[in-house]
mmCIF file of C-alpha atoms in Angstrom:
data_model
loop_
_atom_site.group_PDB
_atom_site.id
_atom_site.type_symbol
_atom_site.label_atom_id
_atom_site.label_comp_id
_atom_site.label_asym_id
_atom_site.label_seq_id
_atom_site.Cartn_x
_atom_site.Cartn_y
_atom_site.Cartn_z
ATOM 1 C CA MET U 1 42.267 35.578 1.426
ATOM 2 C CA ALA U 2 39.690 35.684 3.792
ATOM 3 C CA ASN U 3 39.513 37.178 7.338
ATOM 4 C CA ARG U 4 40.379 34.824 9.978
ATOM 5 C CA LEU U 5 38.607 36.309 12.834
ATOM 6 C CA LYS U 6 35.691 36.627 10.943
ATOM 7 C CA GLU U 7 35.199 32.858 10.140
ATOM 8 C CA GLN U 8 36.078 32.335 13.931
ATOM 9 C CA TRP U 9 33.988 34.680 15.044
ATOM 10 C CA ARG U 10 30.931 33.124 12.568
ATOM 11 C CA GLN U 11 31.641 29.705 14.047
ATOM 12 C CA GLY U 12 31.239 31.178 17.470
ATOM 13 C CA LYS U 13 34.673 30.724 18.817
ATOM 14 C CA ALA U 14 36.237 33.392 20.868
ATOM 15 C CA THR U 15 39.936 34.901 19.534
ATOM 16 C CA VAL U 16 42.739 35.993 21.419
ATOM 17 C CA ASN U 17 44.147 39.034 19.897
ATOM 18 C CA GLY U 18 48.078 40.466 20.961
ATOM 19 C CA TRP U 19 48.464 43.987 21.382
ATOM 20 C CA LEU U 20 52.264 45.667 20.321
ATOM 21 C CA ALA U 21 53.436 48.867 21.865
ATOM 22 C CA ILE U 22 57.071 48.322 21.181
ATOM 23 C CA PRO U 23 58.217 50.022 17.975
ATOM 24 C CA SER U 24 60.321 46.872 16.755
ATOM 25 C CA ALA U 25 60.052 44.548 13.886
ATOM 26 C CA PHE U 26 61.853 41.951 16.268
ATOM 27 C CA SER U 27 59.571 41.700 18.895
ATOM 28 C CA ALA U 28 57.156 41.843 16.843
ATOM 29 C CA GLU U 29 58.763 38.569 15.543
ATOM 30 C CA VAL U 30 58.458 37.030 18.850
ATOM 31 C CA MET U 31 54.874 38.073 19.926
ATOM 32 C CA ALA U 32 53.496 36.657 16.296
ATOM 33 C CA GLN U 33 55.137 33.010 17.066
ATOM 34 C CA ALA U 34 53.064 32.889 20.449
ATOM 35 C CA GLY U 35 49.986 31.475 19.423
ATOM 36 C CA TRP U 36 47.644 34.554 18.978
ATOM 37 C CA ASP U 37 44.452 34.762 16.302
ATOM 38 C CA SER U 38 45.356 38.171 15.766
ATOM 39 C CA VAL U 39 47.975 41.111 16.846
ATOM 40 C CA THR U 40 47.161 44.836 17.159
ATOM 41 C CA VAL U 41 50.001 47.354 16.337
ATOM 42 C CA ASP U 42 48.830 50.530 18.665
ATOM 43 C CA LEU U 43 49.659 53.705 16.938
ATOM 44 C CA GLN U 44 47.102 55.273 19.746
ATOM 45 C CA HIS U 45 49.047 54.775 23.284
ATOM 46 C CA GLY U 46 51.799 52.488 22.063
ATOM 47 C CA VAL U 47 55.411 54.093 20.819
ATOM 48 C CA GLN U 48 54.443 53.258 17.486
ATOM 49 C CA ASP U 49 54.400 55.355 14.432
ATOM 50 C CA TYR U 50 53.332 54.058 10.604
ATOM 51 C CA LEU U 51 57.140 53.048 9.489
ATOM 52 C CA SER U 52 57.135 50.742 12.555
ATOM 53 C CA MET U 53 53.782 49.239 12.094
ATOM 54 C CA ILE U 54 55.122 48.354 8.711
ATOM 55 C CA ALA U 55 57.836 46.694 9.861
ATOM 56 C CA CYS U 56 56.034 44.668 12.363
ATOM 57 C CA PHE U 57 53.853 43.573 9.891
ATOM 58 C CA GLN U 58 56.323 42.281 7.569
ATOM 59 C CA ALA U 59 58.067 40.974 10.500
ATOM 60 C CA MET U 60 54.785 39.059 11.089
ATOM 61 C CA GLU U 61 54.030 37.485 7.888
ATOM 62 C CA LYS U 62 54.963 33.620 8.259
ATOM 63 C CA HIS U 63 53.458 33.522 11.445
ATOM 64 C CA PRO U 64 49.583 33.263 11.576
ATOM 65 C CA PRO U 65 48.276 35.893 13.565
ATOM 66 C CA LEU U 66 45.782 38.413 11.539
ATOM 67 C CA PRO U 67 47.440 41.981 11.463
ATOM 68 C CA MET U 68 45.166 44.918 12.768
ATOM 69 C CA VAL U 69 46.062 48.521 14.105
ATOM 70 C CA ARG U 70 44.411 50.524 16.437
ATOM 71 C CA VAL U 71 44.756 53.840 14.925
ATOM 72 C CA PRO U 72 45.102 56.958 17.077
ATOM 73 C CA TRP U 73 41.860 58.895 16.267
ATOM 74 C CA ASN U 74 38.738 58.656 14.199
ATOM 75 C CA GLU U 75 40.840 60.302 11.015
ATOM 76 C CA PRO U 76 39.979 59.430 7.413
ATOM 77 C CA GLY U 77 43.966 60.077 6.524
ATOM 78 C CA ILE U 78 45.290 57.514 9.094
ATOM 79 C CA ILE U 79 42.325 54.775 9.126
ATOM 80 C CA GLY U 80 42.790 54.503 4.979
ATOM 81 C CA LYS U 81 46.754 54.539 5.353
ATOM 82 C CA VAL U 82 46.695 51.633 7.899
ATOM 83 C CA LEU U 83 44.632 49.667 5.747
ATOM 84 C CA ASP U 84 47.112 50.141 2.369
ATOM 85 C CA GLY U 85 49.686 49.342 4.742
ATOM 86 C CA GLY U 86 47.957 45.851 5.164
ATOM 87 C CA ALA U 87 46.081 45.783 8.115
ATOM 88 C CA TYR U 88 42.959 43.544 8.036
ATOM 89 C CA GLY U 89 41.319 45.320 11.044
ATOM 90 C CA VAL U 90 40.989 48.429 12.532
ATOM 91 C CA ILE U 91 40.384 49.345 15.718
ATOM 92 C CA CYS U 92 39.200 52.923 16.034
ATOM 93 C CA PRO U 93 38.943 54.995 19.495
ATOM 94 C CA MET U 94 36.246 57.075 21.335
ATOM 95 C CA ILE U 95 33.409 56.868 18.844
ATOM 96 C CA ASN U 96 30.604 58.366 21.039
ATOM 97 C CA THR U 97 28.040 58.929 18.069
ATOM 98 C CA ALA U 98 26.386 57.064 15.410
ATOM 99 C CA ASP U 99 27.779 60.251 13.124
ATOM 100 C CA GLU U 100 31.062 59.600 14.680
ATOM 101 C CA ALA U 101 30.621 55.847 13.527
ATOM 102 C CA ARG U 102 29.246 56.556 10.197
ATOM 103 C CA ALA U 103 32.192 58.367 9.564
ATOM 104 C CA PHE U 104 34.699 56.066 10.600
ATOM 105 C CA ILE U 105 33.116 53.124 8.220
ATOM 106 C CA ARG U 106 33.371 55.804 5.413
ATOM 107 C CA ALA U 107 36.838 56.326 6.020
ATOM 108 C CA ALA U 108 37.533 52.824 5.719
ATOM 109 C CA LYS U 109 35.152 51.193 3.195
ATOM 110 C CA TYR U 110 35.823 52.067 -0.874
ATOM 111 C CA PRO U 111 32.958 53.404 -2.804
ATOM 112 C CA PRO U 112 30.035 52.712 -2.861
ATOM 113 C CA ASP U 113 30.212 51.802 0.957
ATOM 114 C CA GLY U 114 32.714 54.336 2.096
ATOM 115 C CA ALA U 115 34.987 56.703 0.781
ATOM 116 C CA ARG U 116 38.391 55.518 1.222
ATOM 117 C CA SER U 117 40.746 56.691 -1.647
ATOM 118 C CA ASN U 118 42.733 53.906 -3.720
ATOM 119 C CA GLY U 119 45.872 53.190 -3.464
ATOM 120 C CA PRO U 120 46.744 49.896 -1.172
ATOM 121 C CA ILE U 121 50.428 50.213 -1.342
ATOM 122 C CA ARG U 122 51.008 47.142 0.333
ATOM 123 C CA ALA U 123 48.178 45.906 1.005
ATOM 124 C CA ALA U 124 47.586 44.999 -2.763
ATOM 125 C CA PRO U 125 48.731 41.394 -2.358
ATOM 126 C CA TYR U 126 45.878 40.621 -0.024
ATOM 127 C CA GLY U 127 43.778 37.965 -1.824
ATOM 128 C CA VAL U 128 44.410 37.987 -5.378
ATOM 129 C CA MET U 129 46.480 40.933 -6.373
ATOM 130 C CA SER U 130 43.829 42.458 -8.904
ATOM 131 C CA SER U 131 40.890 42.090 -6.893
ATOM 132 C CA TYR U 132 41.665 43.598 -3.578
ATOM 133 C CA GLN U 133 39.486 46.644 -4.072
ATOM 134 C CA SER U 134 36.566 44.217 -4.668
ATOM 135 C CA THR U 135 37.361 42.098 -1.647
ATOM 136 C CA ALA U 136 38.561 44.760 0.820
ATOM 137 C CA ASN U 137 35.346 46.098 1.988
ATOM 138 C CA GLN U 138 33.988 42.737 2.862
ATOM 139 C CA GLU U 139 37.372 41.336 4.313
ATOM 140 C CA THR U 140 38.887 44.350 6.645
ATOM 141 C CA LEU U 141 37.214 44.619 9.995
ATOM 142 C CA CYS U 142 35.626 47.933 11.255
ATOM 143 C CA ILE U 143 35.658 48.060 14.955
ATOM 144 C CA PRO U 144 35.039 51.240 17.200
ATOM 145 C CA MET U 145 36.037 51.702 20.482
ATOM 146 C CA ILE U 146 32.682 51.913 22.956
ATOM 147 C CA GLU U 147 35.047 53.667 26.155
ATOM 148 C CA THR U 148 32.577 56.565 27.688
ATOM 149 C CA GLN U 149 29.336 57.368 29.050
ATOM 150 C CA GLN U 150 28.459 59.228 25.771
ATOM 151 C CA ALA U 151 28.998 55.967 23.850
ATOM 152 C CA LEU U 152 26.960 53.757 26.406
ATOM 153 C CA ASP U 153 23.974 56.456 25.878
ATOM 154 C CA ASN U 154 23.914 56.137 22.251
ATOM 155 C CA LEU U 155 24.944 52.492 21.829
ATOM 156 C CA GLU U 156 21.685 51.270 19.589
ATOM 157 C CA ALA U 157 22.361 53.892 17.566
ATOM 158 C CA ILE U 158 26.151 53.232 16.948
ATOM 159 C CA LEU U 159 25.570 49.509 16.799
ATOM 160 C CA ASP U 160 22.830 49.502 13.936
ATOM 161 C CA VAL U 161 25.624 51.615 11.793
ATOM 162 C CA PRO U 162 26.168 49.914 8.925
ATOM 163 C CA GLY U 163 29.333 48.058 8.361
ATOM 164 C CA ILE U 164 30.428 47.590 11.905
ATOM 165 C CA ASP U 165 31.851 44.437 12.439
ATOM 166 C CA ALA U 166 32.673 44.257 16.117
ATOM 167 C CA ILE U 167 33.064 46.763 19.217
ATOM 168 C CA TYR U 168 35.929 46.875 21.670
ATOM 169 C CA ILE U 169 36.035 47.862 25.276
ATOM 170 C CA GLY U 170 38.510 49.987 26.659
ATOM 171 C CA PRO U 171 38.076 49.338 30.247
ATOM 172 C CA SER U 172 40.415 52.517 31.527
ATOM 173 C CA ASP U 173 38.774 54.920 29.856
ATOM 174 C CA LEU U 174 35.271 53.692 30.402
ATOM 175 C CA GLY U 175 35.927 53.785 34.290
ATOM 176 C CA PHE U 176 37.154 57.297 33.747
ATOM 177 C CA SER U 177 34.471 58.511 32.507
ATOM 178 C CA LEU U 178 31.953 56.754 34.682
ATOM 179 C CA GLY U 179 34.187 58.498 37.740
ATOM 180 C CA LEU U 180 35.955 55.627 38.547
ATOM 181 C CA PRO U 181 39.639 55.074 38.469
ATOM 182 C CA PRO U 182 40.892 53.700 34.902
ATOM 183 C CA LYS U 183 42.376 50.021 35.383
ATOM 184 C CA LEU U 184 41.485 47.187 33.050
ATOM 185 C CA ASP U 185 40.237 43.905 34.906
ATOM 186 C CA ARG U 186 37.330 45.693 36.366
ATOM 187 C CA GLU U 187 35.312 44.303 39.066
ATOM 188 C CA GLU U 188 32.816 46.738 39.957
ATOM 189 C CA PRO U 189 28.834 45.600 39.707
ATOM 190 C CA GLU U 190 28.097 48.442 37.487
ATOM 191 C CA ILE U 191 30.928 47.798 35.140
ATOM 192 C CA LEU U 192 29.943 44.066 34.700
ATOM 193 C CA ARG U 193 26.542 45.122 34.360
ATOM 194 C CA ILE U 194 27.369 47.206 31.279
ATOM 195 C CA TYR U 195 29.710 44.627 29.891
ATOM 196 C CA GLU U 196 26.676 42.030 30.028
ATOM 197 C CA ARG U 197 24.828 44.676 27.941
ATOM 198 C CA LEU U 198 27.604 45.462 25.019
ATOM 199 C CA ILE U 199 27.360 41.362 24.703
ATOM 200 C CA ARG U 200 23.753 40.844 24.499
ATOM 201 C CA GLU U 201 23.455 44.067 22.020
ATOM 202 C CA THR U 202 25.770 43.101 19.936
ATOM 203 C CA GLU U 203 24.758 39.578 19.568
ATOM 204 C CA LYS U 204 21.259 40.735 18.704
ATOM 205 C CA ARG U 205 22.926 42.071 15.539
ATOM 206 C CA GLY U 206 25.278 39.225 14.817
ATOM 207 C CA ILE U 207 28.213 41.441 15.540
ATOM 208 C CA PHE U 208 30.785 40.806 18.168
ATOM 209 C CA ALA U 209 32.330 42.133 21.431
ATOM 210 C CA GLY U 210 36.064 42.425 22.420
ATOM 211 C CA LEU U 211 37.607 43.736 25.543
ATOM 212 C CA HIS U 212 41.313 44.561 26.931
ATOM 213 C CA ASN U 213 42.310 42.715 29.649
ATOM 214 C CA LEU U 214 45.361 43.020 32.093
ATOM 215 C CA SER U 215 45.551 38.780 33.160
ATOM 216 C CA PRO U 216 44.778 35.793 31.144
ATOM 217 C CA ALA U 217 42.681 34.593 34.197
ATOM 218 C CA TYR U 218 40.274 37.666 33.843
ATOM 219 C CA ALA U 219 40.228 37.173 30.007
ATOM 220 C CA ARG U 220 38.820 33.506 30.256
ATOM 221 C CA ARG U 221 36.010 34.716 32.547
ATOM 222 C CA MET U 222 35.242 37.603 30.098
ATOM 223 C CA ILE U 223 35.455 34.802 27.042
ATOM 224 C CA GLU U 224 32.703 32.939 29.643
ATOM 225 C CA MET U 225 30.532 36.057 29.802
ATOM 226 C CA GLY U 226 30.367 36.052 26.088
ATOM 227 C CA PHE U 227 33.322 38.363 24.516
ATOM 228 C CA LYS U 228 34.456 37.134 21.455
ATOM 229 C CA MET U 229 37.957 38.797 21.068
ATOM 230 C CA VAL U 230 40.309 39.034 24.343
ATOM 231 C CA THR U 231 43.404 41.264 24.571
ATOM 232 C CA ILE U 232 46.049 40.556 27.408
ATOM 233 C CA ALA U 233 48.003 43.447 28.246
ATOM 234 C CA ASN U 234 50.774 44.549 25.688
ATOM 235 C CA ASP U 235 54.043 43.479 24.540
ATOM 236 C CA SER U 236 55.679 45.872 27.222
ATOM 237 C CA GLY U 237 53.573 44.470 30.211
ATOM 238 C CA LEU U 238 54.181 41.109 29.285
ATOM 239 C CA MET U 239 57.744 41.509 28.976
ATOM 240 C CA PHE U 240 57.478 43.021 32.518
ATOM 241 C CA GLN U 241 55.653 40.586 34.302
ATOM 242 C CA ALA U 242 57.734 37.845 32.823
ATOM 243 C CA ALA U 243 60.745 39.547 34.259
ATOM 244 C CA ARG U 244 59.605 40.448 37.008
ATOM 245 C CA ALA U 245 58.654 37.147 37.802
ATOM 246 C CA ALA U 246 61.921 35.808 36.990
ATOM 247 C CA VAL U 247 63.886 38.104 39.271
ATOM 248 C CA LEU U 248 61.310 37.764 42.311
ATOM 249 C CA ALA U 249 61.866 33.737 41.951
ATOM 250 C CA VAL U 250 65.722 34.117 42.568
ATOM 251 C CA ARG U 251 65.787 37.064 44.601
ATOM 252 C CA GLU U 252 65.626 35.418 48.187
ATOM 253 C CA ALA U 253 68.271 33.483 47.173
ATOM 254 C CA ALA U 254 70.649 36.527 45.732
ATOM 255 C CA SER U 255 69.950 38.016 49.269
#
């Protein structure tokens, strides 16, 4: 089965990504029915582990979103393991140099493109079961995160590493690295100029830029700027926002 995000990006379309911090198959199943193009299980900052990731993937299987994972760090064992578990894309945090990007690609790709160990215990039904190993290198997404000044200093070298499909921007850590408060929907002119540079440099190379956002309105603006994947908050944040709005809507009458 072809990777739907790749197809949409090649057609010039932007995609909307959901984010799972809650380790629950039920909440993953609910999120999967909301219309996302992809849904990412967050193993870095979410309250997820490998088994809850598998449960979330199983809950989402009968629904359209492409299953992806943000791994905790650039470590070969977990990168290969989430792919074996059925991830179609891996977002890897804190990629700061071309060497770190190459290490990420090496961990995510089978030989001859990398050094991923063979054992797709759950991913084998991907495409035609007997041909998973011949399609995985082409169809799974490798998405390094650009979120530090060091990464910006090395941006062109990182983007030139073969095997990178897209980059993903972490606005909180990016701001932190630049001496700014950590937050998502940023308006600082220097940050917006960085976003413009990231979009320009990725477009030159035929790869794509993604961004984590807090609000739908800001995500729409970022699509208009040129980002091809936008995430809106996460499941726990969206639940809180909806619950708070519901309470506030009736609080005055209840007082």
